[in-house]
Amino acid sequence: ARNGSFSARDDVLVNRMDRDLYVAINGSDSPVRFVVPASPTGRLWHLVVDTAQKSPSDFFLEDTGPKIEVGSHLLLQGFSLVVL
């Protein structure tokens, strides 16, 4: 795939690669376990946002968050979300 092919925004992604994004949302009040899928481009996942954590541990800059392995399990606390 070429740059911008998933977003159809070649004009915005000149000289930049697309980024895969995975969002897991728990809308219940009980913890829920999610299995991390493979990224569409085969890249490694990094944690970007985890709203169950206290600041400043709830947000990481690009590719600085902990690595998340494909097939691993994420336990999301009630009413929280995770962005990889």
PDB file of C-alpha atoms in Angstrom:
ATOM      1  CA  ALA A   1       0.000   0.000   0.000  1.00  0.00           C
ATOM      2  CA  ARG A   2       1.181   3.512  -0.664  1.00  0.00           C
ATOM      3  CA  ASN A   3       1.193   6.393   1.826  1.00  0.00           C
ATOM      4  CA  GLY A   4      -2.298   7.633   2.574  1.00  0.00           C
ATOM      5  CA  SER A   5      -4.012   4.664   0.965  1.00  0.00           C
ATOM      6  CA  PHE A   6      -6.070   3.787   4.036  1.00  0.00           C
ATOM      7  CA  SER A   7      -7.224   7.344   4.661  1.00  0.00           C
ATOM      8  CA  ALA A   8      -7.447   8.444   1.015  1.00  0.00           C
ATOM      9  CA  ARG A   9      -5.577  11.588   2.083  1.00  0.00           C
ATOM     10  CA  ASP A  10      -2.420  11.486  -0.036  1.00  0.00           C
ATOM     11  CA  ASP A  11      -2.338  15.293   0.062  1.00  0.00           C
ATOM     12  CA  VAL A  12      -1.922  15.333   3.848  1.00  0.00           C
ATOM     13  CA  LEU A  13       0.496  12.412   4.126  1.00  0.00           C
ATOM     14  CA  VAL A  14       3.181  13.507   1.692  1.00  0.00           C
ATOM     15  CA  ASN A  15       6.483  12.002   2.935  1.00  0.00           C
ATOM     16  CA  ARG A  16       4.719  10.495   5.949  1.00  0.00           C
ATOM     17  CA  MET A  17       3.492   6.974   6.611  1.00  0.00           C
ATOM     18  CA  ASP A  18      -0.066   6.099   7.580  1.00  0.00           C
ATOM     19  CA  ARG A  19      -0.538   5.233  11.230  1.00  0.00           C
ATOM     20  CA  ASP A  20      -2.638   2.309  12.366  1.00  0.00           C
ATOM     21  CA  LEU A  21      -5.037   3.042  15.194  1.00  0.00           C
ATOM     22  CA  TYR A  22      -6.806   0.646  17.544  1.00  0.00           C
ATOM     23  CA  VAL A  23      -9.352   1.861  20.080  1.00  0.00           C
ATOM     24  CA  ALA A  24     -10.820  -0.425  22.742  1.00  0.00           C
ATOM     25  CA  ILE A  25     -13.752   1.023  24.676  1.00  0.00           C
ATOM     26  CA  ASN A  26     -15.350  -0.396  27.797  1.00  0.00           C
ATOM     27  CA  GLY A  27     -18.755   1.205  28.304  1.00  0.00           C
ATOM     28  CA  SER A  28     -19.688  -0.991  31.253  1.00  0.00           C
ATOM     29  CA  ASP A  29     -18.919  -0.529  34.927  1.00  0.00           C
ATOM     30  CA  SER A  30     -17.051  -3.879  35.097  1.00  0.00           C
ATOM     31  CA  PRO A  31     -13.574  -4.656  33.744  1.00  0.00           C
ATOM     32  CA  VAL A  32     -13.547  -6.191  30.243  1.00  0.00           C
ATOM     33  CA  ARG A  33     -10.707  -8.114  28.568  1.00  0.00           C
ATOM     34  CA  PHE A  34      -9.789  -7.377  24.930  1.00  0.00           C
ATOM     35  CA  VAL A  35      -7.437  -9.363  22.684  1.00  0.00           C
ATOM     36  CA  VAL A  36      -5.070  -7.118  20.701  1.00  0.00           C
ATOM     37  CA  PRO A  37      -5.356  -7.784  16.948  1.00  0.00           C
ATOM     38  CA  ALA A  38      -2.534  -7.527  14.411  1.00  0.00           C
ATOM     39  CA  SER A  39      -2.160  -4.065  12.910  1.00  0.00           C
ATOM     40  CA  PRO A  40      -3.247  -3.815   9.255  1.00  0.00           C
ATOM     41  CA  THR A  41       0.294  -2.889   8.204  1.00  0.00           C
ATOM     42  CA  GLY A  42       2.062  -5.346  10.518  1.00  0.00           C
ATOM     43  CA  ARG A  43       3.593  -2.654  12.700  1.00  0.00           C
ATOM     44  CA  LEU A  44       4.121  -2.942  16.432  1.00  0.00           C
ATOM     45  CA  TRP A  45       1.487  -1.378  18.685  1.00  0.00           C
ATOM     46  CA  HIS A  46       2.351   1.192  21.355  1.00  0.00           C
ATOM     47  CA  LEU A  47       0.052   2.424  24.092  1.00  0.00           C
ATOM     48  CA  VAL A  48      -0.992   6.020  23.449  1.00  0.00           C
ATOM     49  CA  VAL A  49      -3.957   6.594  25.793  1.00  0.00           C
ATOM     50  CA  ASP A  50      -5.336   4.676  28.784  1.00  0.00           C
ATOM     51  CA  THR A  51      -8.044   6.679  30.518  1.00  0.00           C
ATOM     52  CA  ALA A  52      -8.029   4.357  33.554  1.00  0.00           C
ATOM     53  CA  GLN A  53      -4.567   5.643  34.538  1.00  0.00           C
ATOM     54  CA  LYS A  54      -3.879   8.837  36.452  1.00  0.00           C
ATOM     55  CA  SER A  55      -2.118  11.711  34.735  1.00  0.00           C
ATOM     56  CA  PRO A  56       0.583  11.800  33.463  1.00  0.00           C
ATOM     57  CA  SER A  57       0.536   7.987  32.986  1.00  0.00           C
ATOM     58  CA  ASP A  58      -2.654   8.159  30.912  1.00  0.00           C
ATOM     59  CA  PHE A  59      -1.071   9.621  27.758  1.00  0.00           C
ATOM     60  CA  PHE A  60       2.125   8.948  25.781  1.00  0.00           C
ATOM     61  CA  LEU A  61       3.637  10.772  22.841  1.00  0.00           C
ATOM     62  CA  GLU A  62       4.025   8.984  19.518  1.00  0.00           C
ATOM     63  CA  ASP A  63       5.784   5.602  19.903  1.00  0.00           C
ATOM     64  CA  THR A  64       6.979   6.360  23.458  1.00  0.00           C
ATOM     65  CA  GLY A  65       4.348   4.306  25.268  1.00  0.00           C
ATOM     66  CA  PRO A  66       4.805   0.700  26.283  1.00  0.00           C
ATOM     67  CA  LYS A  67       4.890  -1.831  23.443  1.00  0.00           C
ATOM     68  CA  ILE A  68       1.760  -3.974  23.199  1.00  0.00           C
ATOM     69  CA  GLU A  69       2.156  -7.426  21.651  1.00  0.00           C
ATOM     70  CA  VAL A  70      -0.343  -8.791  19.122  1.00  0.00           C
ATOM     71  CA  GLY A  71      -2.563 -11.391  20.789  1.00  0.00           C
ATOM     72  CA  SER A  72      -1.960 -10.020  24.265  1.00  0.00           C
ATOM     73  CA  HIS A  73      -4.900  -9.283  26.523  1.00  0.00           C
ATOM     74  CA  LEU A  74      -5.817  -5.791  27.647  1.00  0.00           C
ATOM     75  CA  LEU A  75      -7.918  -5.491  30.772  1.00  0.00           C
ATOM     76  CA  LEU A  76      -9.948  -2.306  30.490  1.00  0.00           C
ATOM     77  CA  GLN A  77     -11.393  -0.906  33.670  1.00  0.00           C
ATOM     78  CA  GLY A  78     -15.036   0.178  33.744  1.00  0.00           C
ATOM     79  CA  PHE A  79     -15.916   3.252  31.679  1.00  0.00           C
ATOM     80  CA  SER A  80     -12.459   3.579  30.150  1.00  0.00           C
ATOM     81  CA  LEU A  81     -10.746   3.399  26.789  1.00  0.00           C
ATOM     82  CA  VAL A  82      -7.352   2.491  25.398  1.00  0.00           C
ATOM     83  CA  VAL A  83      -5.816   3.789  22.200  1.00  0.00           C
ATOM     84  CA  LEU A  84      -2.945   1.922  20.522  1.00  0.00           C
TER      85      LEU A  84
END
